[in-house]
Coordinates of C-alpha atoms in Angstrom, one line a residue:
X17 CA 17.8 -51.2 -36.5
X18 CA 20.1 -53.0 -34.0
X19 CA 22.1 -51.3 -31.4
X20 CA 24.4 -54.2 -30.5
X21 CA 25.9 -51.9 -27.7
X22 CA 22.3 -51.7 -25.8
X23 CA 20.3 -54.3 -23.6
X24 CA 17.4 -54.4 -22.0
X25 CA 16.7 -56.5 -18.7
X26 CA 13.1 -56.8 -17.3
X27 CA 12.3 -56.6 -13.4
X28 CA 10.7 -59.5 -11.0
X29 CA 8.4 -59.3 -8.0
X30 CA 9.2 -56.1 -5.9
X31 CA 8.6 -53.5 -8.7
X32 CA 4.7 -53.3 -8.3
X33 CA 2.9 -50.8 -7.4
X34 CA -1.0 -49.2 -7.5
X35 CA -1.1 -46.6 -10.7
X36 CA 1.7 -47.5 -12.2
X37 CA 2.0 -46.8 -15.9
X38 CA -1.1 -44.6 -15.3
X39 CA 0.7 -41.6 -17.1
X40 CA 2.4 -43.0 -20.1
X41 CA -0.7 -45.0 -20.8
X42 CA -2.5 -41.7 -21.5
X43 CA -0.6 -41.0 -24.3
X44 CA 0.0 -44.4 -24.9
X45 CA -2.5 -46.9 -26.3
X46 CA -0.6 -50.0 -26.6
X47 CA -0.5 -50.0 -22.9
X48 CA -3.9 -50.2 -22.1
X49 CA -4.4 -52.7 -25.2
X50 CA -1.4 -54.7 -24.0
X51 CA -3.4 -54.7 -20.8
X52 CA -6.5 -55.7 -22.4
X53 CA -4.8 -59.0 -23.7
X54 CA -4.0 -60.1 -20.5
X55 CA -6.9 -59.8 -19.3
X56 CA -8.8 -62.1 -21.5
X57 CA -6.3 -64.9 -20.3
X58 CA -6.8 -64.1 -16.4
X59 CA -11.0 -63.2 -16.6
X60 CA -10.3 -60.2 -14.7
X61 CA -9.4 -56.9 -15.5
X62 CA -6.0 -56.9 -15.0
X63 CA -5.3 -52.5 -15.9
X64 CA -8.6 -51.9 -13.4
X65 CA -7.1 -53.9 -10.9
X66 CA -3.2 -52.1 -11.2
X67 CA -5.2 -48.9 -11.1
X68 CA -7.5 -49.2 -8.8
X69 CA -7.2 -51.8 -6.6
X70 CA -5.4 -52.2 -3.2
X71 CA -1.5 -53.2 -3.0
X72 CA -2.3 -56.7 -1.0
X73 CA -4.2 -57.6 -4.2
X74 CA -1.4 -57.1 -6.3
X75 CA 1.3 -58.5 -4.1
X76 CA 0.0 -62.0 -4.1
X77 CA 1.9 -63.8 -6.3
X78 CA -0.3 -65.1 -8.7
X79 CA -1.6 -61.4 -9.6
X80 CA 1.9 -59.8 -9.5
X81 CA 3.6 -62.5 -12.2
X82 CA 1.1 -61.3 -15.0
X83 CA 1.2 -58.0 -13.8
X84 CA 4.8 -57.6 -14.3
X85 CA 5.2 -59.2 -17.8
X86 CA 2.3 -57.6 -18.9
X87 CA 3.8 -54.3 -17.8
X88 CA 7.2 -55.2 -19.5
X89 CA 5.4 -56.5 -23.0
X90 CA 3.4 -53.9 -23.1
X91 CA 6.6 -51.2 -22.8
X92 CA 8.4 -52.8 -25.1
X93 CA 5.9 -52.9 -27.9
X94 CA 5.4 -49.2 -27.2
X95 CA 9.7 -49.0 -27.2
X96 CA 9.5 -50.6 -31.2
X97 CA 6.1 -49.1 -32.5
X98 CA 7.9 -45.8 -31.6
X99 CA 11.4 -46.9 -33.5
X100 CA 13.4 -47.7 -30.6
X101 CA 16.2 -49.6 -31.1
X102 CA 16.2 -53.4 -31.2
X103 CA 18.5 -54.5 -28.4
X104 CA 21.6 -56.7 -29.1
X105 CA 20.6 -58.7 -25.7
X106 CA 18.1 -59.6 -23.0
X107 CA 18.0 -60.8 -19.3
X108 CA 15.1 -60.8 -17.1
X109 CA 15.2 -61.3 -12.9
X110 CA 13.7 -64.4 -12.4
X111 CA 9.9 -63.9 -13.5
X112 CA 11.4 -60.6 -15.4
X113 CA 12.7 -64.3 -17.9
X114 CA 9.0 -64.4 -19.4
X115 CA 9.3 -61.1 -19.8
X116 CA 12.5 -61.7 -21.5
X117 CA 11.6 -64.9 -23.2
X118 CA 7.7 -63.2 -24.8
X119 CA 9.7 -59.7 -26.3
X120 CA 12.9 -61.6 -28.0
X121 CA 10.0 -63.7 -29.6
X122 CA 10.5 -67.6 -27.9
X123 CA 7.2 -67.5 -26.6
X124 CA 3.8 -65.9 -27.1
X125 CA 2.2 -63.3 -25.3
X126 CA -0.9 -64.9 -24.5
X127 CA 0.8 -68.2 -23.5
X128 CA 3.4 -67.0 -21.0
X129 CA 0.5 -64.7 -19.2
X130 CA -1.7 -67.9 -18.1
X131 CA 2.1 -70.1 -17.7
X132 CA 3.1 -67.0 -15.0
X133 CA 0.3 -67.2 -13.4
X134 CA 0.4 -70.8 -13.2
X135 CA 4.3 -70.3 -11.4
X136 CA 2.9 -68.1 -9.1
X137 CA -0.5 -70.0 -8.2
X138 CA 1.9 -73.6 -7.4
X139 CA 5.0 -71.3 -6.2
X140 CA 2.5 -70.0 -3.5
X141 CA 1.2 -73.3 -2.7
X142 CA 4.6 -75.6 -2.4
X143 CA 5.0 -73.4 1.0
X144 CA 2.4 -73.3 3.7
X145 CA 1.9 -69.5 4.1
X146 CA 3.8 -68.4 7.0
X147 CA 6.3 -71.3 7.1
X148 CA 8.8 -69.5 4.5
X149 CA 10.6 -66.5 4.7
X150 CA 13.4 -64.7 2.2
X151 CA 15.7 -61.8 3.8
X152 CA 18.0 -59.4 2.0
X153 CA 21.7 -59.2 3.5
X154 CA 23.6 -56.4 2.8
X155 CA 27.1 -55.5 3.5
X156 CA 28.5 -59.3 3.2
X157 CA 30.3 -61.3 0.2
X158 CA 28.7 -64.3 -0.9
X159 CA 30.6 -66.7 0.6
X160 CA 30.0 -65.3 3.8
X161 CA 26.1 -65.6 3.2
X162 CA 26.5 -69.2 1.7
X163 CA 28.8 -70.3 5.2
X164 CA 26.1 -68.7 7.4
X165 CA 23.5 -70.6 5.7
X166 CA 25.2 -74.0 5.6
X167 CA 25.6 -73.3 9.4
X168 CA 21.8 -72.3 10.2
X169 CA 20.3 -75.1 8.2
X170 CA 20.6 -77.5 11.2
X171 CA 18.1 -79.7 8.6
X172 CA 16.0 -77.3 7.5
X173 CA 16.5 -75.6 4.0
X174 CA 18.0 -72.1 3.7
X175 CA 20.3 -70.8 1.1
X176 CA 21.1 -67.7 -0.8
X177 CA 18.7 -67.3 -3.7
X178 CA 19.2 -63.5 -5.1
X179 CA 22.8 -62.7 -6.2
X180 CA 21.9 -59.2 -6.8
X181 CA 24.9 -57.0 -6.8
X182 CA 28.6 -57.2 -5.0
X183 CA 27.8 -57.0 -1.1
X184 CA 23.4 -57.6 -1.6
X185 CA 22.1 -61.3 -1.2
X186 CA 18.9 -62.7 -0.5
X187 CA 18.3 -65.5 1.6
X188 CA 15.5 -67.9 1.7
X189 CA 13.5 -70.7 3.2
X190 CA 12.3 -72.4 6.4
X191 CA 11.3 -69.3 8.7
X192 CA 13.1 -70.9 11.4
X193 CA 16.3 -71.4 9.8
X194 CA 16.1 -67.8 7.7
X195 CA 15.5 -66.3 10.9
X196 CA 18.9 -68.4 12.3
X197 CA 20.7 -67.4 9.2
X198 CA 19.9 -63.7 9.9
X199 CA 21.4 -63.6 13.4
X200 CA 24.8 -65.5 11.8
X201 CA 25.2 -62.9 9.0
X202 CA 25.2 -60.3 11.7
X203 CA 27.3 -61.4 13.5
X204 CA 29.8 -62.2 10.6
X205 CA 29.8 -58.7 10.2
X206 CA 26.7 -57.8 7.7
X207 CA 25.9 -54.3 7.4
X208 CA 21.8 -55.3 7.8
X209 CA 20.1 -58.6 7.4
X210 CA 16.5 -58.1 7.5
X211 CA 13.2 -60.0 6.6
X212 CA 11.1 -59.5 3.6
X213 CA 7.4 -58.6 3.0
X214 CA 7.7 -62.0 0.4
X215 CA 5.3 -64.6 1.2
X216 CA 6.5 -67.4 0.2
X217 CA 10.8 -68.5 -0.4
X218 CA 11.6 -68.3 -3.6
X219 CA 14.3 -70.0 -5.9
X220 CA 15.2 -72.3 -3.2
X221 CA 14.8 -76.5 -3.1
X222 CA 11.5 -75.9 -1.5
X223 CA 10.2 -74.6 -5.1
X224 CA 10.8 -77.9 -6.5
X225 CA 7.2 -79.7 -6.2
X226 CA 6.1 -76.1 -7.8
X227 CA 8.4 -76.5 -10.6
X228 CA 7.7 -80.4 -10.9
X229 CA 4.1 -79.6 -11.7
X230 CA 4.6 -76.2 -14.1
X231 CA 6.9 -78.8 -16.0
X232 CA 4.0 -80.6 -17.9
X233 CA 2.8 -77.0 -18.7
X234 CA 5.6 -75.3 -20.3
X235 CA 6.6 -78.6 -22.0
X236 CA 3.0 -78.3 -23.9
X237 CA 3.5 -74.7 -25.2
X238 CA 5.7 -73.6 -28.6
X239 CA 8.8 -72.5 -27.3
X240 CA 10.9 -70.5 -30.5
X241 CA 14.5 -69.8 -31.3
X242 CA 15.2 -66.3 -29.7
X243 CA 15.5 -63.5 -32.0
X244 CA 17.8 -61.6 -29.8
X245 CA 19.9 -63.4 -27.0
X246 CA 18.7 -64.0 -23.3
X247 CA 21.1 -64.4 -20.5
X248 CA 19.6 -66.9 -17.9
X249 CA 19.6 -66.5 -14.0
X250 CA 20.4 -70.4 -13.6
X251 CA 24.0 -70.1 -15.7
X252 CA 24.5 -66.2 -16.8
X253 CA 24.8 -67.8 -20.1
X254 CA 22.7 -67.0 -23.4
X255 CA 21.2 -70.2 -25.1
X256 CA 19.5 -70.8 -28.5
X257 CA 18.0 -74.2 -28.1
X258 CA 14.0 -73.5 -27.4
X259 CA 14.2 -77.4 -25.6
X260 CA 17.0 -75.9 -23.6
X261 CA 15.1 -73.1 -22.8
X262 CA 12.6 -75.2 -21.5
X263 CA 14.4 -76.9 -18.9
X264 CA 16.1 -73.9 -18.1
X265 CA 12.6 -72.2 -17.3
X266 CA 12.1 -75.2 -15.3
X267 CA 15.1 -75.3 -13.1
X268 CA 15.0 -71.6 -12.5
X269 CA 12.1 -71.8 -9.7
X270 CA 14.4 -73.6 -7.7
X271 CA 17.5 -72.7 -8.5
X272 CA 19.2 -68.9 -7.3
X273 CA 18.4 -65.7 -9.6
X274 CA 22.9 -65.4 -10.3
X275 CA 21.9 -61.3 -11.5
X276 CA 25.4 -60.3 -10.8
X277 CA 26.6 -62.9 -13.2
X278 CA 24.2 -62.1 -15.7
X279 CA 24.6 -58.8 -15.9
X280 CA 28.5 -59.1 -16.1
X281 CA 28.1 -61.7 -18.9
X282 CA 25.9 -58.2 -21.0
X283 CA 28.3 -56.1 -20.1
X284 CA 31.1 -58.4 -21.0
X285 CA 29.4 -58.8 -24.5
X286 CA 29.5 -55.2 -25.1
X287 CA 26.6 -53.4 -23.4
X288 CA 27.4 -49.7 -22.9
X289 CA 23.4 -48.9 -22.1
X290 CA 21.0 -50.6 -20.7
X291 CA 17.0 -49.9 -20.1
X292 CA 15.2 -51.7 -17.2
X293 CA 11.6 -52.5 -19.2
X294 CA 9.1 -52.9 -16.4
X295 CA 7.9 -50.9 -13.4
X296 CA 10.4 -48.6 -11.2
X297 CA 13.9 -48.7 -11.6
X298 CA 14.8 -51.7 -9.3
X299 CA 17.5 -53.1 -11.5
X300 CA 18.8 -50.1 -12.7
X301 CA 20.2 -49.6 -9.1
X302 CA 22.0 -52.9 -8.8
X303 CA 23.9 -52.8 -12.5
X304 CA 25.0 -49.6 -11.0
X305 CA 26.7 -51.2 -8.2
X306 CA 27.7 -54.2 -10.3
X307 CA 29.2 -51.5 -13.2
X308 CA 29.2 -47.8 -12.7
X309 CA 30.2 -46.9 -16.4
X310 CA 27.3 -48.5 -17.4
X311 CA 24.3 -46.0 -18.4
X312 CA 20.6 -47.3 -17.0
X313 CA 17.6 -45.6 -18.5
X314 CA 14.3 -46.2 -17.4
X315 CA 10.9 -46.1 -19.7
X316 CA 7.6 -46.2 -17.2
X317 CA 7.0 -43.0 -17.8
X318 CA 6.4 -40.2 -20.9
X319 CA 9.8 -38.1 -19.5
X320 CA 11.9 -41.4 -19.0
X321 CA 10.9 -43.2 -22.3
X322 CA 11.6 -40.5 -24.9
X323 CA 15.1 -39.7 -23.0
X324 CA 15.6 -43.3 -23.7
X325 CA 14.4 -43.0 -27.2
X326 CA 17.3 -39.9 -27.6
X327 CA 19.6 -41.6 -26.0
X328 CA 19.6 -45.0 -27.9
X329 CA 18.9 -43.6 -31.4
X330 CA 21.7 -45.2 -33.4

């Protein structure tokens, strides 16, 4: 059954972590199935490897993309096989898309694990390590990030990439011109402007010979009619067309992750709950910046997920 009034939004990069899932997967098989899929694709074991393994192994890019949908697909099969409710629409923050994109049924499983790994493989390498950067600026409207950067660029590339909430922006690009950009949103009045632990900058112009070369890739897989509607981080609009979709999936390596859009464009279309489907509870924070009446539920663990089953029940 659908509860038009409830949408679920999948995390990015960022919500990763060593043993995560480990307790609802004890109760939960689809988890360590879901898992199990994935892992044919990559040739590793992908649940070992979140379990056990060290946190520089998952944080490179091309481990953490399948990670992170995996973890999502794998919650929300365990959300319907135990009657939740089918949401009325989607988003995803920027990888959280193929998340998005597998569980409203435009792509399959098994296809959108080896084309996220793929992003992050060529995502890594459009960048030489070290000579990108991203920063998080808090405390300063977006203009006032987007004058800073025009101003630091000085012909290098730096931008805002992340509109996360009201008054939280992330910056990225040439080191040198991040680190510029940085010291001119401090001194325009930003609360803090610090440097990430990201290795390589995202969703900026630099991403573009990565995106040029996923192109071929994504253009070769079935892309279907969404069952339930996606809002996407390039427009913070929903879209139907699968070719559309496409492009869209293209463009969004390079172009900004607009979250405070998107999730003003759910709430505008009549979400009163919303449940972050991933790892941690990253994106519950920021809707609750962007919209304090909205209600956030998380489902990475037993406690969480059966509150959310309660909660949701139509």
């Amino acid at each position: 059954m659908t509860n038009a009034a409830l949408a679920f939004v999948f995390p990015g990069q960022g919500s990763q972590k060593i043993g995560m899932l480990s307790e609802i997967a004890l109760e939960a098989p689809e988890i360590p199935a879901t898992f199990a899929e994935a892992s044919e694709v990559l040739g590793y074991d992908l649940w070992d490897l979140c379990q056990n393994g060290e946190q520089e192994d998952i944080n490179l890019t091309q481990r953490t993309q399948p990670l992170l949908l995996t973890s999502s697909v794998a919650l929300y099969r365990l959300w319907r096989g135990r009657g939740g409710a089918l949401p009325g629409r989607m988003a995803g923050h920027s990888l959280g898309e193929w998340s998005a994109l597998v569980c409203s049924g435009v792509v399959a499983f098994k296809e959108a694990v080896h084309l996220v790994r793929e992003r992050g493989r060529l995502m890594q390498e459009a960048v030489p390590l070290g000579s990108g950067s991203m920063a998080a600026v808090i405390g300063l409207d977006d203009e006032a990030v987007e004058v800073a950067c025009a101003g630091s660029a000085k012909g290098e590339v730096v931008a805002a990439v992340n509109y996360n909430s009201p008054g939280q922006v992330v910056i990225a690009g040439n080191s040198a011109a991040v680190e510029r950009a940085i010291q001119a949103c401090r001194a325009a009045g930003a609360k803090r402007a610090m440097s990430l632990p990201v290795s390589a900058p995202f969703h900026t112009e630099l991403m573009r010979p990565a995106a040029e070369k996923l192109a071929p890739q994504i253009e070769a897989v079935q892309f279907d009619t969404p069952e339930i509607p996606i809002v996407h981080n390039v427009h913070a609009q929903a879209e139907s067309d699968p070719a559309a979709i496409k492009a869209l999936m293209i463009e969004q390596i390079y172009h900004p992750v607009r979250w405070t859009a998107c999730t003003q464009k759910i709430i505008a279309d009549g979400t009163a709950q919303l449940i972050e489907c991933g790892p941690g509870k990253v994106l519950a924070g920021l809707v609750r910046r962007i919209d304090r009446n909205i209600t956030c539920h998380a489902v990475d663990n037993p406690y969480s997920f059966n509150e959310a089953l309660r909660s949701t029940a139509a």
